[in-house]
Tab-separated table of C-alpha atoms in Angstrom:
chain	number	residue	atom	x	y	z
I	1	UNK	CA	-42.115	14.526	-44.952
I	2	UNK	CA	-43.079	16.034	-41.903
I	3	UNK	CA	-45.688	12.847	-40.978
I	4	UNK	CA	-42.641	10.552	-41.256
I	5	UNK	CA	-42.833	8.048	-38.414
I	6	UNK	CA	-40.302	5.642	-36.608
I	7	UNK	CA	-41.922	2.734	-38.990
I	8	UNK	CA	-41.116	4.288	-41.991
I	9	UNK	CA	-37.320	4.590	-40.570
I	10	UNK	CA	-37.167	1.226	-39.449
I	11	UNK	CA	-38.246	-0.083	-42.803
I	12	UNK	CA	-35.720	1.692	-44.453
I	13	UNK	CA	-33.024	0.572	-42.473
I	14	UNK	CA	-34.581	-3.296	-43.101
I	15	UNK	CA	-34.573	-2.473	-46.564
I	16	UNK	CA	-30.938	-1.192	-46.796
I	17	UNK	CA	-32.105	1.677	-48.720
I	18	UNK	CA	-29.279	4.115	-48.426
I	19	UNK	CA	-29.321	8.416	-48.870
I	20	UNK	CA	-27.316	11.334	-48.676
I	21	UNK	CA	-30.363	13.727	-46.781
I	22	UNK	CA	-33.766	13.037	-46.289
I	23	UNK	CA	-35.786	16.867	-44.741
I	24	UNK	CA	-37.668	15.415	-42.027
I	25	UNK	CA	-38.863	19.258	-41.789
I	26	UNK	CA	-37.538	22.648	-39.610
I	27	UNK	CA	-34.299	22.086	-40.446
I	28	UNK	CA	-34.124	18.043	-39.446
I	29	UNK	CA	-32.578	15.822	-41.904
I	30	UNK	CA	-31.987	11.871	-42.111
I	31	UNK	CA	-28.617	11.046	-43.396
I	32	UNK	CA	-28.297	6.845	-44.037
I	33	UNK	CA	-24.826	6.831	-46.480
I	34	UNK	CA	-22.998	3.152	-47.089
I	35	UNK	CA	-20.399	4.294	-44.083
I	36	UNK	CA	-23.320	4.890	-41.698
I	37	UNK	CA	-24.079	1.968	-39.361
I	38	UNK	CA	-27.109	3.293	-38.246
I	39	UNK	CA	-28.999	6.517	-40.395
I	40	UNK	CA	-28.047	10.106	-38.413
I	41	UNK	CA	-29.752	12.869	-37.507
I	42	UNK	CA	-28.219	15.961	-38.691
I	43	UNK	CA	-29.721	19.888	-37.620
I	44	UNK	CA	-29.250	22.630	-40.274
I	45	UNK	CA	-29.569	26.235	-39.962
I	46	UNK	CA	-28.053	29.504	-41.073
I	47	UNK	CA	-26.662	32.388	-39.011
I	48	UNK	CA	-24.742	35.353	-40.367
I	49	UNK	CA	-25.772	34.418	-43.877
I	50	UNK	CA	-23.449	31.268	-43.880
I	51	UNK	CA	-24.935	27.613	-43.442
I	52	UNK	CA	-24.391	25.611	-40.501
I	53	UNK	CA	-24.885	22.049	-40.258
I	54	UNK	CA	-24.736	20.175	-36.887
I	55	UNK	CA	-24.580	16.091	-35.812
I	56	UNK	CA	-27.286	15.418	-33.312
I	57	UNK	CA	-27.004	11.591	-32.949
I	58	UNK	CA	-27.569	8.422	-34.795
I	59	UNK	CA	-31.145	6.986	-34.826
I	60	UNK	CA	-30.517	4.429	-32.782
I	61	UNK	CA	-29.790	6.964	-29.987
I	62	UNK	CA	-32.547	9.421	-30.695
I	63	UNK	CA	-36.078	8.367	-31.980
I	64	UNK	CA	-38.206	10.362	-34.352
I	65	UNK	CA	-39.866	12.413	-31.652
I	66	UNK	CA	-36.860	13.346	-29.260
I	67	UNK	CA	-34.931	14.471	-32.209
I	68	UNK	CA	-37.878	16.789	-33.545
I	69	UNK	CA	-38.195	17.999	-29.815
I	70	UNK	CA	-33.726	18.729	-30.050
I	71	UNK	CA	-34.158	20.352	-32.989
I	72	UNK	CA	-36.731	22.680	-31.778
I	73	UNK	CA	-35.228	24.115	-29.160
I	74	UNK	CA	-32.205	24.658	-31.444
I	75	UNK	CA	-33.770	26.697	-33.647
I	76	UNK	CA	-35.247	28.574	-31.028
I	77	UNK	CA	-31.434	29.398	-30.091
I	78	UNK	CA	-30.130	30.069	-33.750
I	79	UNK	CA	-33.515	32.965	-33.473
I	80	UNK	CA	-31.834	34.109	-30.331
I	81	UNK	CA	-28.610	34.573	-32.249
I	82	UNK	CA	-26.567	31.688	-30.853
I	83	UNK	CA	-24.419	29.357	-33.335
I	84	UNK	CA	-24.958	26.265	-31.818
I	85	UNK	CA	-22.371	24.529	-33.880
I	86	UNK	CA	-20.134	26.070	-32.653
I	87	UNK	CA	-21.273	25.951	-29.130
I	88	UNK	CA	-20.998	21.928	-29.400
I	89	UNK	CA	-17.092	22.034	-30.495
I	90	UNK	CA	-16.171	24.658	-27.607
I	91	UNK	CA	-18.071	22.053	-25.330
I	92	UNK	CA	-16.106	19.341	-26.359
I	93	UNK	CA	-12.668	21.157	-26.492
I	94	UNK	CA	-13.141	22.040	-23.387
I	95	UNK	CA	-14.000	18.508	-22.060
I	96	UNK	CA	-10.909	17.358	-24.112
I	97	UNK	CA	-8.459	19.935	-22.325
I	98	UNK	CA	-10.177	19.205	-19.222
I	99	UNK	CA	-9.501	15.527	-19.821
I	100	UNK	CA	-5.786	16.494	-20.835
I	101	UNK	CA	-5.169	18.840	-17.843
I	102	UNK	CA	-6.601	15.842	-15.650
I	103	UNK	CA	-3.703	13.483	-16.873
I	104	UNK	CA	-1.394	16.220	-16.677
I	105	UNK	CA	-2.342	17.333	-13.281
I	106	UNK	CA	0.505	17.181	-10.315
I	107	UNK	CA	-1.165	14.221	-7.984
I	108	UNK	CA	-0.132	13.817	-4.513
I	109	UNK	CA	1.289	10.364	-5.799
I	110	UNK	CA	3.549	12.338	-8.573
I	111	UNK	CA	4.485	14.644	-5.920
I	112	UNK	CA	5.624	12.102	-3.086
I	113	UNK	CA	7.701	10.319	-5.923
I	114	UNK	CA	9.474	13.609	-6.905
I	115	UNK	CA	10.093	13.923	-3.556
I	116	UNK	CA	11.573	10.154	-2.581
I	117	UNK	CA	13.865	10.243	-5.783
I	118	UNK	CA	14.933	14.040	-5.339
I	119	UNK	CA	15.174	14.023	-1.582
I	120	UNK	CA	15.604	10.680	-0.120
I	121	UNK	CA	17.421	8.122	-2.720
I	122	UNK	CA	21.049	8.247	-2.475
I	123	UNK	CA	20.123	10.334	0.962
I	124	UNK	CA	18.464	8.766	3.361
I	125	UNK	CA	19.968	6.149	5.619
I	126	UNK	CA	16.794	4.219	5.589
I	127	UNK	CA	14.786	5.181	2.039
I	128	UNK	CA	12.865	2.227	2.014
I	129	UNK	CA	11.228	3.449	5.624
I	130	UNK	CA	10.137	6.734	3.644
I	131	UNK	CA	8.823	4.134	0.329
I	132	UNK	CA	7.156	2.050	2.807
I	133	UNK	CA	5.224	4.856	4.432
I	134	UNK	CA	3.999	6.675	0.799
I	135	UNK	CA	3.470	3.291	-0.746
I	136	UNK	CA	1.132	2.241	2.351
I	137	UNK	CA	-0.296	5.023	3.643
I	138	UNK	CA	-0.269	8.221	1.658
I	139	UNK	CA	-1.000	7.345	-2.175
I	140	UNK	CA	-3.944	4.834	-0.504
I	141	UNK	CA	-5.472	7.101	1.193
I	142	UNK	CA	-4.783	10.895	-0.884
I	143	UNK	CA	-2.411	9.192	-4.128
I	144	UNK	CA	-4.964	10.654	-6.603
I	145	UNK	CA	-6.048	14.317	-5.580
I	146	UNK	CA	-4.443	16.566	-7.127
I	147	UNK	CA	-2.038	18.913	-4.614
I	148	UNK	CA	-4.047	22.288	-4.646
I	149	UNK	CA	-7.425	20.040	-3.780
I	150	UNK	CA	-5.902	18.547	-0.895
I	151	UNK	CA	-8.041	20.171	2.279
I	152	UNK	CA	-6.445	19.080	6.134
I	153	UNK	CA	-9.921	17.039	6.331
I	154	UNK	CA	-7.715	14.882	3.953
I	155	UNK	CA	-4.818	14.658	6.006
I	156	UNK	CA	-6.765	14.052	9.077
I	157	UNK	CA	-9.081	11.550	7.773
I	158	UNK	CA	-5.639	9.698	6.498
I	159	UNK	CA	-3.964	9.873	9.998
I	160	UNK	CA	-7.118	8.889	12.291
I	161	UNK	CA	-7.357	5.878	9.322
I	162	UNK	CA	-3.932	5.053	10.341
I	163	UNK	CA	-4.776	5.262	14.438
I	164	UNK	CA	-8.064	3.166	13.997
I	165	UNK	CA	-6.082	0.179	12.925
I	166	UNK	CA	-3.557	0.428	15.749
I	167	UNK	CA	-0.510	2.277	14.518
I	168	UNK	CA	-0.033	5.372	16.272
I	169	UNK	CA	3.650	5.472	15.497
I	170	UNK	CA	2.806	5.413	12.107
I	171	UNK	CA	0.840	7.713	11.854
I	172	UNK	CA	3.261	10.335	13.520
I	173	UNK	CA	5.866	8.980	10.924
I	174	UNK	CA	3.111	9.842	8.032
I	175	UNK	CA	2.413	13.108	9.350
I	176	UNK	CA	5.930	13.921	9.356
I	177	UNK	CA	6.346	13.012	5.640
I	178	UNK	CA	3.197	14.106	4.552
I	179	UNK	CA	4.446	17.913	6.229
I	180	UNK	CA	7.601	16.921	4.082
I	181	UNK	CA	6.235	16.126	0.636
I	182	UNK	CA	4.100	19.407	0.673
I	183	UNK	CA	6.995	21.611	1.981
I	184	UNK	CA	8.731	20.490	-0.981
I	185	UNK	CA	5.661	21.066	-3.216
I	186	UNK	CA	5.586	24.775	-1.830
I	187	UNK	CA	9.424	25.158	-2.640
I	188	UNK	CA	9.746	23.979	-5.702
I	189	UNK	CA	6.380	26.413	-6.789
I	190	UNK	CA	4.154	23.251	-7.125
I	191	UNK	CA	1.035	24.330	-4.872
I	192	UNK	CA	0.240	27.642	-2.328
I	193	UNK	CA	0.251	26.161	0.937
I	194	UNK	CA	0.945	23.169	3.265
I	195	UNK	CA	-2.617	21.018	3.992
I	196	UNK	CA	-0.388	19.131	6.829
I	197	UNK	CA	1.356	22.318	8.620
I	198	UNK	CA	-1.926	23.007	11.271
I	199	UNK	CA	-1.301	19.134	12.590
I	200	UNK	CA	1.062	18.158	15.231
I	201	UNK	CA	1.825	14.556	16.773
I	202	UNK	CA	-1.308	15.404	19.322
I	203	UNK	CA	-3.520	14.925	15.937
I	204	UNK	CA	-1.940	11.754	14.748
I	205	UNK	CA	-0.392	9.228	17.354
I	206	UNK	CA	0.362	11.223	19.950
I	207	UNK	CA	3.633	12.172	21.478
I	208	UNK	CA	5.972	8.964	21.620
I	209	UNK	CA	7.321	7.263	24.428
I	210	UNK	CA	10.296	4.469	24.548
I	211	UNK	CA	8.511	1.137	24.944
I	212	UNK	CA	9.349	-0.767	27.528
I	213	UNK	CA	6.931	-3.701	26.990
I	214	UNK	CA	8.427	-7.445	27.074
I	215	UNK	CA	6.286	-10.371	27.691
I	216	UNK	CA	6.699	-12.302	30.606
I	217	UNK	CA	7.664	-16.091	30.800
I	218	UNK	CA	3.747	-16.579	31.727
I	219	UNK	CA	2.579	-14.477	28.703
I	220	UNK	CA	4.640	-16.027	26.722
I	221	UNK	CA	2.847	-19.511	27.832
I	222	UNK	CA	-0.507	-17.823	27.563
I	223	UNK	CA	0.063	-16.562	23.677
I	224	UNK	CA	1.059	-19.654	22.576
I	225	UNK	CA	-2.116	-20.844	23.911
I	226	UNK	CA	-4.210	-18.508	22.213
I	227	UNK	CA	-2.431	-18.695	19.026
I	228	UNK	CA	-3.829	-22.103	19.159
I	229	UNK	CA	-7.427	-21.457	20.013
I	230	UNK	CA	-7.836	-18.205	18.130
I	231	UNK	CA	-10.151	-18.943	15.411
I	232	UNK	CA	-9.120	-17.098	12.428
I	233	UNK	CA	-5.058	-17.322	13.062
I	234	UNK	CA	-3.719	-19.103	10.712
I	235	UNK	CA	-0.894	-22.221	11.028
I	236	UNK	CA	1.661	-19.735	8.870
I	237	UNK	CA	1.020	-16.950	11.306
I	238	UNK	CA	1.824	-18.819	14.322
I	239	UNK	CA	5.181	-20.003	12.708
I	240	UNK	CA	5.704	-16.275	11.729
I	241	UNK	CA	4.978	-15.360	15.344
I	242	UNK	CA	7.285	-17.953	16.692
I	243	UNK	CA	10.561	-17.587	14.115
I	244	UNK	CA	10.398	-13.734	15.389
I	245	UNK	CA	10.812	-14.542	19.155
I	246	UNK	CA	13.287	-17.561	18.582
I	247	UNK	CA	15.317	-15.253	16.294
I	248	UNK	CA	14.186	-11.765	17.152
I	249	UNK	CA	14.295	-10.134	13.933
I	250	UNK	CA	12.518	-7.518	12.565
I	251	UNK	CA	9.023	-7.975	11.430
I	252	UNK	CA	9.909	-6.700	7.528
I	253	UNK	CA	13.517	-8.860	7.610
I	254	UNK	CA	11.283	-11.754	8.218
I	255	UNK	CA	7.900	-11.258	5.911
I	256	UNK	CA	10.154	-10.263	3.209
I	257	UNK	CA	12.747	-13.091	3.154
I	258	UNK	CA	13.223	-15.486	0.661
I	259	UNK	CA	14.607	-18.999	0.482
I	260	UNK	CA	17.850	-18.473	-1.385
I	261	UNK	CA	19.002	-16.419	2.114
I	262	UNK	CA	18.746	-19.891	3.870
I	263	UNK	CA	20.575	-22.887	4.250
I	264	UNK	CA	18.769	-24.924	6.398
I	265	UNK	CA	20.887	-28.194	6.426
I	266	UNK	CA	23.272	-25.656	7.906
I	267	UNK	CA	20.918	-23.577	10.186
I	268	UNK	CA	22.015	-20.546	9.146
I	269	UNK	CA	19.868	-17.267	7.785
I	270	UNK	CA	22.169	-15.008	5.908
I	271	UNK	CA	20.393	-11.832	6.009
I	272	UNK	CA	22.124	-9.868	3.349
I	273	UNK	CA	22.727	-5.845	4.063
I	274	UNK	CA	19.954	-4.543	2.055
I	275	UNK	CA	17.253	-5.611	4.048
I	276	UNK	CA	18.701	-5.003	7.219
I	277	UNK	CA	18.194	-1.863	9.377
I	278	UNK	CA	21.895	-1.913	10.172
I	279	UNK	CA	22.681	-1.764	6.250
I	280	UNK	CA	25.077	-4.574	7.306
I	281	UNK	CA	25.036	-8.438	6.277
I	282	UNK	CA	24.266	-10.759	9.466
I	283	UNK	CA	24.677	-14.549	9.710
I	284	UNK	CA	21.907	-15.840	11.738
I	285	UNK	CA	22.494	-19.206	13.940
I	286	UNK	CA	18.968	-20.936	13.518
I	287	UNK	CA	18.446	-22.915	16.202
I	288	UNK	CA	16.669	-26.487	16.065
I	289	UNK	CA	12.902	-25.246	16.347
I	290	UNK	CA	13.367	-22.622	14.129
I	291	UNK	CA	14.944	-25.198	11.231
I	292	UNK	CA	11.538	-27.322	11.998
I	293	UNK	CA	9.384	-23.899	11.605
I	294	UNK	CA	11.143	-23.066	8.351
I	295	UNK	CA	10.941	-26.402	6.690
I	296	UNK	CA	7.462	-26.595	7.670
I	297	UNK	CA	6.440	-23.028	6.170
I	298	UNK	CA	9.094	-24.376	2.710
I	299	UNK	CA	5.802	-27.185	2.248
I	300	UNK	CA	3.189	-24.723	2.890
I	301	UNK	CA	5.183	-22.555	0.066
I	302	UNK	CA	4.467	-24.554	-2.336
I	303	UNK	CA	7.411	-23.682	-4.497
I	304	UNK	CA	7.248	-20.217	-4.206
I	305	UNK	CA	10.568	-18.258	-3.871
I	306	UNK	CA	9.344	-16.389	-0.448
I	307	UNK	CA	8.944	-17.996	2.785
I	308	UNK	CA	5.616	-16.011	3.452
I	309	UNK	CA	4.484	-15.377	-0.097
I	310	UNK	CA	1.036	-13.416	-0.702
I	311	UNK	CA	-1.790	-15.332	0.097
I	312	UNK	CA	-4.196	-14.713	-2.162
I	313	UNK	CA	-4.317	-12.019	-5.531
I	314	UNK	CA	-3.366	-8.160	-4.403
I	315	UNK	CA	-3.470	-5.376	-6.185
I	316	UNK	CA	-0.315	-4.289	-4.343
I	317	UNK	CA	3.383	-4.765	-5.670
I	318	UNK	CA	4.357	-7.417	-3.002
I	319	UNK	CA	4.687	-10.838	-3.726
I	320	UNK	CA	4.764	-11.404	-0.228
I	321	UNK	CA	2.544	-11.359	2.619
I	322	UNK	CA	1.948	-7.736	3.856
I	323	UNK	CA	3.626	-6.557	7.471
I	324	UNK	CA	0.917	-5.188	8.816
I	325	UNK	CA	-0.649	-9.265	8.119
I	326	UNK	CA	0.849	-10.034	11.631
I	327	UNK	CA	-0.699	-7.184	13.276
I	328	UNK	CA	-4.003	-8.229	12.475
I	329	UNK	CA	-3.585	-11.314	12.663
I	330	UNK	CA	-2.541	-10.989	16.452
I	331	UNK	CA	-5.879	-9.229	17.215
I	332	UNK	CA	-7.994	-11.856	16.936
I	333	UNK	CA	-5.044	-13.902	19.521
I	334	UNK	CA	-5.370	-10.994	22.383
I	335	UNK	CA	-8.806	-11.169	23.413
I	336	UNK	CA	-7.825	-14.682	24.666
I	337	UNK	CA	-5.421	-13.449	26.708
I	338	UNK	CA	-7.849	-11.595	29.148
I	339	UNK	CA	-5.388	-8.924	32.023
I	340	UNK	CA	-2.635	-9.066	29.702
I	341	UNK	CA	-1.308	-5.340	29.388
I	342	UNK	CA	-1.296	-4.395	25.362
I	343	UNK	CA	1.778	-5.951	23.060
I	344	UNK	CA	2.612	-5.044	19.479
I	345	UNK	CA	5.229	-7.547	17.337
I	346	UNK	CA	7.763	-5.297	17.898
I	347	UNK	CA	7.484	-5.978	21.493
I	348	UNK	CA	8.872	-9.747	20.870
I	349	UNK	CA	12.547	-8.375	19.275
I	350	UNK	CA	12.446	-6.918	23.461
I	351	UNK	CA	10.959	-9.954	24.936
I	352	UNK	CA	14.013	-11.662	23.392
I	353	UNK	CA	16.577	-9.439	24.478
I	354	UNK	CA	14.828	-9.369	28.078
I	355	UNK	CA	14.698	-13.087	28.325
I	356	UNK	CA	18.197	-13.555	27.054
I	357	UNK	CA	19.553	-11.207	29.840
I	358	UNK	CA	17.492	-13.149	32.121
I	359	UNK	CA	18.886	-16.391	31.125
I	360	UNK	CA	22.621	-14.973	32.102
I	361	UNK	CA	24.005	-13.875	27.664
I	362	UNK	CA	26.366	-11.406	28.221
I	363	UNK	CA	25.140	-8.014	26.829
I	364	UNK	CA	27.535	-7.889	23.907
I	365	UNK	CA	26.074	-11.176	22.834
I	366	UNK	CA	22.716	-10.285	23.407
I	367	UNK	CA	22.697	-7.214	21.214
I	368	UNK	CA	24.565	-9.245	18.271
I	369	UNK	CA	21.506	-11.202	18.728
I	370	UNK	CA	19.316	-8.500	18.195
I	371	UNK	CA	21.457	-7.341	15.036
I	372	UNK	CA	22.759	-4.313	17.382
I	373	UNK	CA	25.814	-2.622	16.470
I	374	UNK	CA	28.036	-2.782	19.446
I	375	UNK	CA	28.268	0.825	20.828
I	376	UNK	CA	31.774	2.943	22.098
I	377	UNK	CA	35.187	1.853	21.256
I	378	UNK	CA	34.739	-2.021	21.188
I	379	UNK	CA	32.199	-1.524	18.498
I	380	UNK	CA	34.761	0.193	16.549
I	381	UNK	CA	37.524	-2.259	16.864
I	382	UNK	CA	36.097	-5.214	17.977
I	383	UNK	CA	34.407	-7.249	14.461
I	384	UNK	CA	33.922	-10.512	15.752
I	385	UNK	CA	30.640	-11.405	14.825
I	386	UNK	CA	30.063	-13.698	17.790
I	387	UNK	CA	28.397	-16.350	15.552
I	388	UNK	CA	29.037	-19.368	17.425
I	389	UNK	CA	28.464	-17.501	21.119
I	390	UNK	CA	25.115	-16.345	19.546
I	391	UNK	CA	24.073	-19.969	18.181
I	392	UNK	CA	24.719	-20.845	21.833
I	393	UNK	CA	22.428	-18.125	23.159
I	394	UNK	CA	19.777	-18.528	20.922
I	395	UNK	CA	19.634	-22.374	21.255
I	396	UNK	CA	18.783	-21.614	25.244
I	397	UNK	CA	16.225	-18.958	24.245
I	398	UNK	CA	14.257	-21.688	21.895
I	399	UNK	CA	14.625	-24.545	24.817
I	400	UNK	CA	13.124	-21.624	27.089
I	401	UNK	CA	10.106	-21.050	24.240
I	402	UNK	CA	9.275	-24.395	24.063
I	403	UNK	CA	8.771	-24.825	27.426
I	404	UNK	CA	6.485	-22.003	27.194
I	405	UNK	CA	4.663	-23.614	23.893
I	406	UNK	CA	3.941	-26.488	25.393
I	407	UNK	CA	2.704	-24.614	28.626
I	408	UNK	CA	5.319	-26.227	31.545
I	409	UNK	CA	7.704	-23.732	32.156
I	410	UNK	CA	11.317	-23.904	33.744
I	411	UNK	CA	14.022	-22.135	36.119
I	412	UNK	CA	16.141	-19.983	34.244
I	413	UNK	CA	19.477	-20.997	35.022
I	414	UNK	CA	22.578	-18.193	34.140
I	415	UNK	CA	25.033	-19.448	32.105
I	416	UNK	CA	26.964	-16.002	31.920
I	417	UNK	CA	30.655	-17.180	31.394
I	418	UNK	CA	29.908	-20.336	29.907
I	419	UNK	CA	29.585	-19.018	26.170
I	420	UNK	CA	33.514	-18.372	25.835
């Protein structure tokens, strides 16, 4: 039995001969029962006076020499004393439990979620700020370590991720959470120590200042030109880019709308409260371009639901496009706008409110435009909503933009007591 070669085997298995154990010699056997698919090598040997048998493979696995050569060196082991059956099952119980203990293990992704329903639902002013900013940033980029493997290399590879595309603000908001999450973690006896407590704001964005930046009426003129020319910048994005000057709304009120908040035969946006910063419902007076805009990006829907639905399959939960689309969108538009000082969307909502000052809206009016609560005593007791004053005031602001769009330009003329 010992000369027994691979063609021998083979010939069996052609034949369908079956058996229970064939010696192949040294303690190798050849097991080929009906159940078998393929025949299986099987080692046995006796230690402490009891027999042992162990599974080394099937054939198709292992040929004729390389299970020979295994079952050498196992007996040379069972001489040494070891049973190396019973070495294999503590091998494999321990890659079970390690398995086990992997899907068990506390992630950073478990851990921000304990922390967003524990400490920020029913909390938080603003929760879906502190969603946005785990969802995005944080279970991307560290989601699947496990806490006590986090290292700051982590964090700081996360937050200089988050600078390199252009979000410094972000990235302070991340750190801040991030020092959060795993100051909860420590509390509640989840891990040792905070991997985000050695960073300050100097290691992420830097330390903020209030912006300032609005774009001028020449700019203006100069964007709209280079939204045209930019190769890469889509049709969509340049409606996106103009809805949020004529209307100066947020970037995320806007991405994330859907069609059943507009009535366009009415030019009206009603913006309900949950997806406003304010947490209060707005009416929004749409004026005449922004109506054209809108139907236009309804046909480019193509029956979708959302006015800026995903463009193409994501592995993300949005159905929508992304905010941070614009952003990048709006880099390839800049370098076409050679000496103009840096702009981020956010900057338009401020354009708007500049331009609208400019163009003689009384302040009130202006910040209703803007979705602003109205500050001191009149905000308390004055809730007039200013809807018709504000149609008035944005109409202006869109005959203003189109001048710019089409690259002529006009005198502002004040019209401060004019809007009742």
């Amino acid at each position: 039995m010992g000369k027994l070669t691979d063609v021998e085997i083979r010939n069996w298995i052609k034949a369908g001969e079956r058996f229970d154990m064939r010696s192949i010699g040294d303690g190798l056997y050849l097991r080929y029962r009906e159940a078998d698919a393929v025949p299986l090598w099987r080692f046995r040997y006796r230690i402490g006076g009891k027999q042992r048998v162990m599974n080394l493979g099937g054939y198709g696995d292992l040929s004729l020499a390389d299970a020979r050569k295994t079952a050498k060196e196992l007996r040379a082991r069972v001489a040494l004393g070891h049973d190396v059956a019973a070495e294999k099952q503590e091998r494999k119980a321990e890659a079970v439990a390690k398995m086990e203990a992997g899907k068990n293990a506390l992630t950073v992704a478990k851990l921000s979620d304990e922390y967003f329903e524990r400490m920020i639902l029913g909390r938080w002013k603003h929760p879906n700020i502190v969603r946005s900013r785990i969802e995005k940033d944080i279970k991307p980029s560290i989601g699947k370590l496990k806490v006590e493997d986090v290292k700051p290399s982590h964090i700081d590879a996360m937050l200089q991720t988050i600078v390199k595309r252009g979000a410094p603000t972000i990235a302070n908001d991340v750190l801040r959470w991030a020092r959060r999450i795993f100051d909860y973690g420590i509390k509640r006896h989840m891990l040792q120590y905070n991997p985000a407590s050695a960073f300050d704001l100097s290691d992420a964005g830097g330390r903020e200042e209030a912006r300032e930046r609005a774009l001028s009426g020449d700019e203006l003129v100069l964007l709209f030109q280079a939204m045209r020319d930019a190769k890469g910048f889509s049709y969509e994005n340049l409606l996106a880019v103009k809805l949020l000057l004529l209307l100066a709304v947020r970037k995320g009120e806007l991405v994330g709308a859907r069609w059943a908040e507009f009535n366009l035969d009415q030019a009206v946006w009603c913006l309900p409260a949950e997806r406003t910063k304010t947490e209060a419902a707005i009416d929004i007076p749409l004026p005449v371009p922004a109506v054209d805009a809108l139907r236009e990006l309804h046909r480019l829907a193509c029956g979708s639901e959302w006015v800026f639905p995903a463009r193409k399959v994501q592995h993300r939960m949005i159905p929508h496009i992304h905010e941070n689309t614009l952003n990048v969108a709006l880099s390839k538009v800049k370098p076409l706008m050679p000496g103009v000082e840096p702009f981020c969307v956010h900057d338009f909502r401020r354009t708007a409110r500049t331009h609208l000052a400019a163009l003689g809206v009384d302040p009130h009016i202006a910040e209703r435009c803007l979705n602003h609560k109205i500050k001191g005593v009149e905000g308390i007791y004055n809730r007039h909503d200013y809807f018709e004053e504000r149609r008035k005031a944005l109409e202006l602001w869109a005959k203003y933009l189109e001048s710019c769009e089409k690259g002529e330009g006009w005198n502002v003329v004040p019209f401060r007591r004019s809007m009742g």
